[in-house]
Amino acid sequence: MKKPFLHNVETDSICQPPSPSVIFVDRAFRMLARLGVILVFSLIVVLVLEIGIKALPSIQKSGLDVITGTVWDVGQQKFGILPAIWGTLYSSLIALFVGGFFGISMAIFLTQDFLHPRLAAIFRAIVELLAAIPSVVYGLWGIFVVIPAIRPLTDELNESLGWIPFFSSTLSGPGLLPAALVLAIMILPTIAAVSQDALRAVPLRTKQAAYGMGTTHWEAILKVMVPTAATGIFGSLVLGLGRALGETMALAMLIGNSNQISLSLFAPANTLAAMLALNFPEAGPSEIEVLMYAALVLMLITLVVNVLGSMIITYAQRGMK
Amino acid sequence: MNETSLPESTPSLQRKLEGRALRSMLLSILVWISAILTSIPLFSVLYMLSTRGGARLNWEAFTELPPAGFEMGGGFGNALVGTLFMVGIASLIAIPLGILAAIFLAELGPNSKLATIARFSAKVLAGVPSILAGVFAYATVVVTTGTYSAIAGGVALAVLMLPIVVLTAEESMKMVPKIMKDAAYGMGCTHTQVIWKIVLPTGMPAILTGVMLAIARASGETAPLLFTALFSNYWLIQDGRLDAMNPTASLAVLIYNFSGMPFDNQIELAWAASLVLVIIVLIINAISRIFGKPKF
């Protein structure tokens, strides 16, 4: 009896269980991939441990005094990072207000039928290019463009409204406001991108229902679209805050590296990341310990904010489905 | 009475700019203004780069060493080499490891406990400020070897690239249609064969997009290099010998160092170096976009 097909294939060479060598390669490769995953996971553990262990001597020596101290004087061996924590939070919050406003309006502008698709693509490219420019270039630009540009305005504000604590000093070169403005530009693309995703996830029929009730374009946006996407938009702000807290170079170049706590927008200040960048290269052993402490504080702050942000966004995406 | 006219109480159907319509109009104008304001920084940066950086960009800038103090002329040749070398080291570490990890996350054990933990740590790692990658590389490499080096800089950049590669490569592999993989398994392929012959070739364009984004990010980073690679006024390769265990220059650190100097020559060089750095980053971004065109 003639079996079908068998005449033109050599059964033995094609239909066979995997050879021992193939099985070995398979097992070895799977082990290798598992090892890769374990390495990725252990990297974050080692990163936290390494910084924690290096900071331990300083934590044991001075405990919370470092966090509450306001003086940084290497000569007297006094190390306090409260002004840097204050500067980090203050500059990030200003950047969040400015960057948040422009980022969210950009997201609305790009998703809510204001533009011809081709024009929208141009604006989208502009936002993506803003994200692509390295932070050190923003720092350079801030020194030579932003500071000279806002100085006349700040002088005027100080002269006429100097009794308000926010305007109580003049801008003498680097300061909090130019740093925060550049920071706002840097976090804007993050906020715009994540908010756009949130707004796009709102089902089309929700918008159609709003128009069907006779709302204007903006009533639909402000009373239906934005509230529906609110959780995702909020998540974008938290992620933007996370980026602002950890941003280093632009701030190191623009904020003035001065350890003082002041409400004034025009006074020089300091941030944790900028302090690390500026002091680390020339630090002695005892200063390194404290800087490791500061690095640990910075890591904890950003970790909490980032984990919170991604949890909010996951929650928002789940709610949309 | 043949005239047909609407009774006077009927609201006009014509659009009038008052009340709600006016408010809508004003908000639209506001959002246009804010979008244009948002674009101003980009154009200002590009304008400054092309005028101030372009003016100084000549052959000398690429081939000479950085000038010291009052010296005129000079360039950033060694910094360009240093940046490329350190990004190369970082890529050698981060890309194979990242893709390997992504293979496990996407194919071998997507729902295992290990994968959940690793995915979470990659996300956490992606949010770690870049300066902390520098602190980490300082604590592990610089302290152990006792010197600032290109290797330490490369390790710091690799820490930043790794989570981007892992997360984007995992997403790319998940986009490979399940039927293709099922067909291969049905033919009796092992996991490894499916991964090498189906998943990697099909997902490669998208994986490369993520890889390119990671490289672009690493090329522009400054903070992690400040106290790992430090800076150097000399060439990376001296007398035909590669000096990977000594302080190494990079474009980003050069821009930072020169931006604070009181000499015009150095500041011009900082602008020219910024222009070169931005062009490099934009070219890599453009390449990633070519890969990134969806195929299926």
XYZ file of C-alpha atoms in Angstrom:
617
model
C 0.000 0.000 0.000
C 1.305 3.374 -0.995
C 1.398 5.948 1.787
C 0.580 9.515 0.729
C 3.399 12.085 0.662
C 5.992 9.723 1.998
C 7.586 9.231 -1.366
C 9.029 12.752 -1.487
C 10.144 13.410 2.063
C 12.630 11.610 4.121
C 10.564 11.015 7.207
C 13.473 10.351 9.473
C 15.172 13.694 9.057
C 12.127 15.926 9.433
C 9.765 14.227 11.811
C 11.861 13.612 14.846
C 11.813 14.744 18.433
C 14.265 17.512 19.280
C 17.783 16.173 19.454
C 19.654 16.300 22.791
C 21.672 19.250 21.589
C 18.539 21.235 20.705
C 17.071 20.459 24.113
C 20.303 21.507 25.790
C 20.409 24.814 23.885
C 16.777 25.445 24.801
C 17.388 24.835 28.503
C 20.596 26.865 28.549
C 18.942 29.816 26.806
C 15.987 29.769 29.164
C 18.345 29.749 32.139
C 20.232 32.672 30.605
C 17.042 34.691 30.122
C 16.007 33.972 33.713
C 19.432 35.160 34.838
C 18.940 38.377 32.861
C 15.655 39.076 34.621
C 17.197 38.372 38.012
C 20.020 40.813 37.162
C 17.538 43.568 36.278
C 15.683 42.993 39.518
C 18.846 42.849 41.615
C 20.174 46.051 40.029
C 17.539 48.168 41.755
C 18.103 46.286 45.032
C 21.866 46.797 44.799
C 21.362 50.457 43.865
C 19.242 51.134 46.939
C 21.494 49.053 49.217
C 24.716 50.557 47.910
C 23.553 54.125 48.512
C 21.963 53.138 51.828
C 25.122 51.439 53.121
C 27.336 54.332 52.069
C 24.941 56.707 53.831
C 24.773 54.594 57.009
C 27.793 56.131 58.814
C 26.304 59.578 58.392
C 22.849 58.409 59.489
C 24.329 56.844 62.620
C 26.482 59.862 63.380
C 23.960 62.624 63.023
C 20.580 60.972 62.531
C 17.874 63.413 61.601
C 20.076 66.447 62.278
C 21.170 66.359 58.655
C 17.613 66.636 57.410
C 16.680 69.422 59.830
C 19.982 71.321 59.693
C 20.133 74.520 57.668
C 23.890 75.170 57.519
C 26.267 73.554 55.036
C 29.813 74.393 55.993
C 32.561 71.923 55.207
C 35.099 73.834 57.300
C 32.994 73.470 60.461
C 31.883 69.970 59.450
C 28.281 71.145 59.619
C 26.038 69.510 57.064
C 22.348 70.356 56.821
C 20.250 69.627 53.777
C 16.953 71.256 54.745
C 17.464 74.224 52.380
C 18.131 71.789 49.539
C 14.985 69.786 50.348
C 13.013 73.043 50.491
C 14.489 74.192 47.150
C 13.753 70.831 45.534
C 10.098 70.918 46.575
C 9.599 74.645 45.916
C 11.159 74.670 42.435
C 9.345 71.452 41.469
C 5.970 72.806 42.583
C 6.382 76.040 40.599
C 7.496 74.013 37.583
C 4.491 71.740 38.079
C 2.074 74.691 38.067
C 3.536 76.258 34.938
C 4.360 73.027 33.101
C 1.061 71.475 34.176
C -1.013 74.355 32.816
C 0.754 74.446 29.460
C 1.104 70.660 29.235
C -2.577 69.982 29.860
C -3.725 72.755 27.513
C -1.384 71.283 24.888
C -2.967 67.862 25.435
C -6.470 69.343 25.056
C -5.335 71.315 22.005
C -3.980 68.175 20.333
C -6.806 65.762 21.118
C -10.010 67.821 21.020
C -10.414 68.590 17.307
C -8.836 72.041 17.225
C -6.491 71.241 14.395
C -6.242 69.671 11.022
C -4.459 66.318 11.545
C -1.429 67.534 9.617
C -1.063 70.656 11.760
C -1.588 68.547 14.866
C 1.301 66.343 13.754
C 3.542 69.423 13.625
C 2.631 70.478 17.166
C 3.076 66.902 18.355
C 6.565 66.893 16.824
C 7.314 70.163 18.629
C 6.423 68.600 21.974
C 8.512 65.515 21.198
C 11.478 67.668 20.193
C 11.171 69.567 23.472
C 11.600 66.211 25.213
C 14.597 65.230 23.086
C 16.812 68.217 23.907
C 19.392 67.267 26.578
C 19.010 69.006 29.920
C 22.518 70.479 29.819
C 21.566 72.328 26.623
C 18.479 73.720 28.398
C 20.810 74.849 31.156
C 23.035 76.700 28.699
C 20.004 78.253 27.055
C 18.661 79.271 30.459
C 21.876 81.073 31.349
C 22.106 83.042 28.114
C 18.451 83.518 27.145
C 16.005 83.051 30.025
C 17.865 84.944 32.744
C 18.527 88.081 30.622
C 14.982 87.922 29.258
C 13.153 87.863 32.589
C 15.470 90.140 34.521
C 13.776 93.482 33.613
C 10.401 92.042 34.600
C 11.694 90.718 37.918
C 13.330 94.043 38.768
C 10.069 95.821 38.119
C 8.093 93.363 40.219
C 10.571 93.726 43.040
C 10.384 97.511 42.898
C 6.624 97.835 42.828
C 5.517 94.750 44.752
C 8.565 94.084 46.905
C 6.454 93.805 50.082
C 5.043 90.480 48.847
C 7.442 87.771 50.086
C 7.546 86.117 46.645
C 9.126 89.220 45.109
C 11.248 90.279 48.064
C 14.649 90.174 46.381
C 16.153 90.992 43.008
C 17.364 88.498 40.472
C 21.132 88.768 40.400
C 21.927 86.122 37.819
C 20.916 82.582 38.748
C 17.825 82.116 40.866
C 14.764 80.047 41.617
C 12.435 81.475 38.969
C 14.585 80.925 35.841
C 15.426 77.423 37.124
C 11.765 76.605 37.719
C 10.730 77.991 34.311
C 13.291 75.850 32.475
C 12.230 72.906 34.633
C 8.631 73.540 33.564
C 9.643 73.318 29.903
C 11.425 70.039 30.608
C 8.499 68.325 32.336
C 5.899 69.681 29.922
C 6.360 66.895 27.316
C 5.811 64.181 29.956
C 2.623 65.833 31.194
C 1.368 66.508 27.656
C 2.046 62.931 26.463
C 0.431 61.138 29.405
C -2.566 63.528 29.457
C -3.069 62.993 25.737
C -3.245 59.240 26.329
C -5.787 59.816 29.081
C -7.941 62.107 26.914
C -7.767 59.733 23.944
C -8.930 56.848 26.099
C -12.294 58.571 26.684
C -14.797 56.751 24.458
C -16.042 58.724 21.448
C -19.672 58.159 22.407
C -19.145 60.089 25.644
C -18.230 63.166 23.633
C -21.039 62.572 21.157
C -23.521 62.325 24.017
C -22.323 65.672 25.339
C -22.654 67.349 21.935
C -26.072 65.725 21.568
C -27.175 67.524 24.723
C -26.276 70.803 23.039
C -23.027 71.673 24.769
C -20.521 73.996 23.178
C -17.086 72.696 22.242
C -15.561 73.885 25.501
C -18.457 72.818 27.706
C -17.932 69.317 26.333
C -14.212 69.546 27.054
C -14.363 71.046 30.527
C -17.495 69.358 31.854
C -17.265 65.935 30.210
C -13.907 65.069 28.648
C -11.530 66.441 31.286
C -13.488 65.106 34.287
C -13.671 61.670 32.636
C -9.937 61.658 32.024
C -9.185 63.368 35.352
C -7.459 60.411 37.014
C -5.068 59.951 34.091
C -4.362 63.676 33.905
C -3.667 63.721 37.622
C -1.302 60.786 37.134
C 0.530 62.747 34.422
C 1.043 65.606 36.881
C 2.433 63.243 39.516
C 4.848 61.709 36.976
C 5.863 65.218 35.893
C 6.514 66.064 39.532
C 8.687 62.936 39.798
C 10.765 64.112 36.845
C 11.055 67.627 38.244
C 12.263 66.415 41.640
C 15.112 64.406 40.131
C 16.171 66.758 37.352
C 19.760 67.805 37.880
C 21.719 69.675 35.251
C 19.450 72.558 34.337
C 18.975 73.287 38.025
C 22.654 72.972 38.881
C 23.360 75.568 36.192
C 20.494 77.957 36.931
C 19.471 77.870 40.580
C 22.551 79.482 42.094
C 23.624 76.834 44.626
C 22.886 78.871 47.708
C 21.766 77.133 50.893
C 19.028 79.416 52.110
C 15.335 79.009 52.711
C 13.456 81.887 51.144
C 10.005 82.380 49.697
C 11.359 84.812 47.139
C 11.157 83.616 43.563
C 14.179 85.665 42.587
C 16.585 84.496 45.285
C 19.202 81.841 44.541
C 18.449 78.463 46.116
C 19.603 74.850 45.964
C 18.137 71.424 45.273
C 19.189 67.954 46.386
C 20.171 66.841 42.878
C 22.036 70.057 42.125
C 23.842 69.797 45.453
C 24.998 66.272 44.570
C 26.170 67.396 41.141
C 28.050 70.428 42.422
C 29.641 69.043 45.606
C 30.362 65.411 44.774
C 33.400 65.841 42.490
C 35.446 67.688 45.122
C 34.055 66.212 48.328
C 36.158 64.803 51.161
C 35.289 61.483 52.869
C 32.995 62.912 55.563
C 31.207 65.091 53.013
C 30.706 62.075 50.737
C 28.864 60.291 53.552
C 26.454 63.183 53.959
C 26.013 63.475 50.194
C 25.103 59.773 50.155
C 22.530 60.597 52.841
C 21.175 63.350 50.601
C 21.106 60.905 47.668
C 19.108 58.477 49.813
C 16.590 61.194 50.711
C 16.275 62.179 47.039
C 15.769 58.547 46.052
C 13.055 57.994 48.661
C 11.174 61.151 47.623
C 11.272 60.317 43.905
C 10.468 56.628 44.482
C 7.327 57.481 46.449
C 6.172 60.057 43.882
C 6.884 57.821 40.869
C 5.282 54.678 42.296
C 2.257 56.758 43.262
C 2.081 58.233 39.750
C 2.226 54.917 37.935
C -0.333 53.408 40.334
C -2.742 56.270 39.587
C -2.280 55.806 35.836
C -2.783 52.016 36.026
C -5.932 52.654 38.066
C -7.162 55.201 35.502
C -6.566 52.845 32.576
C -8.409 50.066 34.356
C -11.345 52.410 34.972
C -11.607 53.282 31.270
C -11.977 49.731 30.046
C -50.514 87.798 4.527
C -48.227 85.749 2.343
C -45.126 86.837 4.089
C -43.613 84.044 6.091
C -41.602 85.184 8.981
C -40.503 83.549 12.150
C -42.253 84.688 15.268
C -40.109 87.052 17.242
C -39.751 84.847 20.249
C -37.980 82.089 18.291
C -34.316 82.095 19.198
C -32.094 82.849 16.285
C -30.477 79.807 14.794
C -27.586 81.897 13.602
C -24.403 81.702 15.615
C -23.999 84.752 17.752
C -20.859 85.461 19.697
C -22.328 85.948 23.115
C -22.801 84.006 26.295
C -21.719 80.391 26.027
C -20.493 80.648 22.448
C -18.347 83.635 23.329
C -16.843 81.819 26.295
C -16.058 78.853 24.075
C -14.409 81.145 21.551
C -12.285 82.878 24.189
C -11.096 79.561 25.592
C -10.132 78.425 22.111
C -8.060 81.558 21.651
C -6.451 80.944 25.057
C -5.491 77.390 24.168
C -4.040 78.543 20.818
C -1.955 81.162 22.595
C -0.704 78.656 25.133
C 0.215 76.178 22.382
C 2.190 78.878 20.575
C 3.861 79.942 23.837
C 4.833 76.305 24.360
C 6.583 76.205 20.999
C 8.586 79.387 21.609
C 11.257 77.737 23.838
C 11.956 75.096 21.207
C 12.424 77.641 18.445
C 14.487 79.860 20.723
C 16.779 76.932 21.608
C 17.136 75.932 17.955
C 17.772 79.548 16.922
C 20.475 80.019 19.533
C 22.070 76.701 18.626
C 22.218 77.472 14.942
C 23.419 81.073 15.259
C 25.800 80.894 18.213
C 26.793 77.244 17.803
C 26.854 77.272 14.018
C 29.190 80.264 13.978
C 31.906 78.333 15.774
C 31.351 74.987 14.102
C 34.336 74.301 11.888
C 36.734 71.472 11.217
C 38.998 72.637 14.026
C 36.204 72.138 16.577
C 36.062 68.434 15.787
C 39.777 67.735 15.702
C 41.363 69.826 18.454
C 41.581 69.494 22.224
C 39.678 71.856 24.540
C 41.421 75.193 25.167
C 42.616 76.144 28.639
C 42.000 79.551 30.204
C 42.766 82.435 27.884
C 43.794 80.227 24.970
C 42.031 80.932 21.705
C 40.814 78.333 19.250
C 40.596 74.711 20.290
C 37.772 72.247 19.930
C 36.019 69.305 21.533
C 37.366 66.360 19.536
C 38.239 64.317 22.611
C 34.824 64.957 24.154
C 33.042 63.705 21.037
C 35.156 60.537 21.071
C 34.543 60.145 24.806
C 30.769 60.452 24.450
C 30.669 57.886 21.637
C 32.957 55.506 23.560
C 30.986 55.659 26.806
C 27.611 55.350 25.075
C 29.144 52.341 23.277
C 30.145 50.688 26.574
C 26.710 51.400 28.021
C 25.035 49.887 24.929
C 27.196 46.764 25.134
C 26.015 46.216 28.711
C 22.413 47.385 28.555
C 21.152 46.176 25.159
C 21.938 42.411 25.378
C 20.943 42.246 29.039
C 17.801 44.277 28.452
C 16.619 42.216 25.495
C 17.391 38.977 27.346
C 15.314 40.116 30.307
C 12.544 41.269 27.981
C 12.478 37.821 26.341
C 11.768 36.276 29.717
C 9.151 38.896 30.574
C 7.323 38.584 27.260
C 7.739 34.920 26.315
C 9.093 32.572 28.946
C 7.258 33.553 32.090
C 5.072 36.604 31.544
C 2.862 35.854 34.539
C 5.439 34.405 36.905
C 6.140 36.083 40.218
C 9.709 36.795 39.080
C 8.432 38.620 36.005
C 6.023 40.751 38.038
C 8.783 41.774 40.426
C 11.266 42.445 37.605
C 8.749 44.487 35.619
C 8.047 46.575 38.686
C 11.754 47.105 39.340
C 12.346 48.137 35.729
C 9.574 50.725 36.085
C 11.063 51.976 39.347
C 14.509 52.086 37.748
C 13.123 54.135 34.862
C 12.009 56.785 37.344
C 15.287 56.970 39.270
C 16.865 60.421 38.792
C 19.867 60.201 36.492
C 22.187 61.675 39.096
C 21.545 58.658 41.336
C 22.823 56.372 38.579
C 26.006 58.416 38.843
C 26.085 58.042 42.631
C 25.620 54.281 42.185
C 28.425 53.978 39.621
C 30.626 56.103 41.870
C 29.975 53.834 44.857
C 30.500 50.595 42.919
C 33.046 51.284 40.159
C 34.961 54.436 41.087
C 35.455 53.488 44.731
C 36.466 49.896 43.860
C 38.886 50.747 41.073
C 40.124 53.879 42.781
C 39.883 56.101 39.704
C 37.425 58.049 37.615
C 37.135 56.263 34.289
C 35.260 55.804 31.043
C 34.152 52.400 32.345
C 32.457 53.994 35.366
C 30.732 56.489 33.064
C 29.585 53.661 30.812
C 28.163 51.712 33.763
C 26.241 54.784 34.947
C 24.758 55.294 31.478
C 23.922 51.578 31.234
C 21.846 51.820 34.438
C 19.787 54.537 32.731
C 19.436 52.684 29.418
C 18.530 49.285 30.863
C 14.938 49.981 31.992
C 14.088 51.706 28.688
C 15.385 48.729 26.696
C 13.616 46.173 28.921
C 10.228 47.892 28.907
C 10.132 48.781 25.188
C 11.507 45.398 24.053
C 8.900 43.588 26.142
C 6.115 45.652 24.571
C 7.521 44.986 21.072
C 7.656 41.234 21.600
C 4.130 41.188 22.966
C 2.941 42.722 19.686
C 4.107 39.681 17.695
C 0.848 37.930 16.698
C 0.098 34.882 18.803
C -0.914 32.774 15.790
C 2.603 32.980 14.386
C 4.051 31.633 17.612
C 1.357 28.973 17.934
C 2.090 27.800 14.406
C 5.760 27.401 15.269
C 4.987 25.549 18.490
C 2.609 23.349 16.534
C 5.451 22.362 14.236
C 7.358 21.182 17.294
C 9.681 24.104 17.886
C 11.275 24.579 21.273
C 10.856 27.883 23.137
C 14.317 28.951 22.069
C 13.647 28.227 18.413
C 10.371 30.161 18.504
C 12.106 33.119 20.132
C 15.065 33.206 17.719
C 13.192 32.368 14.524
C 9.810 34.027 15.051
C 9.647 36.511 17.925
C 12.977 38.316 17.562
C 12.930 38.741 13.755
C 9.286 39.883 13.750
C 9.637 42.215 16.710
C 13.064 43.545 15.710
C 12.009 46.896 14.189
C 10.052 47.829 17.304
C 12.840 46.566 19.578
C 15.350 48.712 17.679
C 13.112 51.753 18.168
C 13.352 51.306 21.924
C 17.089 50.677 21.730
C 17.582 53.869 19.713
C 15.527 55.882 22.210
C 17.700 54.533 25.012
C 20.881 55.443 23.118
C 19.541 58.942 22.424
C 18.751 59.414 26.096
C 22.203 58.200 27.166
C 24.031 60.454 24.679
C 22.561 63.595 26.187
C 22.972 62.686 29.856
C 25.331 64.798 31.934
C 24.594 64.233 35.584
C 25.709 60.572 35.766
C 29.051 61.424 34.125
C 30.002 64.352 36.367
C 31.702 62.252 39.023
C 32.164 58.932 37.224
C 33.981 59.881 34.023
C 34.808 63.394 35.248
C 36.527 65.300 32.426
C 39.850 65.262 30.677
C 41.746 67.605 28.418
C 43.426 64.768 26.557
C 42.493 62.195 23.965
C 40.968 58.894 24.985
C 43.415 57.074 22.716
C 46.956 58.242 23.364
C 49.971 56.900 21.495
C 47.789 54.180 20.025
C 46.779 52.958 23.497
C 43.169 53.034 24.687
C 42.976 54.614 28.112
C 39.640 53.414 29.472
C 40.699 53.603 33.126
C 41.356 57.331 33.284
C 39.072 60.371 33.496
C 37.338 60.815 30.149
C 35.821 63.849 28.479
C 32.267 63.945 27.154
C 30.344 66.557 25.177
C 27.738 67.023 27.900
C 30.242 67.613 30.704
C 32.231 69.932 28.416
C 29.120 72.049 27.859
C 28.489 72.165 31.607
C 32.082 73.064 32.479
C 32.444 75.706 29.779
C 29.048 77.306 30.414
C 30.259 78.672 33.734
C 33.561 80.043 32.449
C 34.152 83.775 32.037
C 35.867 83.374 28.622
C 34.008 84.004 25.382
C 35.992 81.383 23.513
C 34.864 78.609 25.878
C 31.250 79.765 25.814
C 31.241 79.737 22.017
C 32.653 76.219 22.146
C 29.901 75.207 24.601
C 27.286 76.393 22.084
C 28.986 74.550 19.235
C 29.215 71.388 21.340
C 25.507 71.742 22.211
C 24.676 71.966 18.531
C 26.655 68.791 17.826
C 25.040 67.000 20.791
C 21.516 67.998 19.737
C 22.199 66.931 16.148
C 23.434 63.514 17.372
C 20.366 63.050 19.574
C 17.980 64.141 16.815
C 19.602 61.832 14.237
C 19.249 58.857 16.598
C 15.624 59.836 17.241
C 14.980 60.053 13.501
C 16.483 56.594 12.946
C 14.253 55.181 15.671
C 11.261 56.673 13.904
C 12.189 54.944 10.641
C 12.314 51.606 12.455
C 9.189 52.429 14.388
C 6.743 52.464 11.488
C 4.249 49.773 12.449
C 4.428 46.728 10.235
C 1.432 44.751 11.386
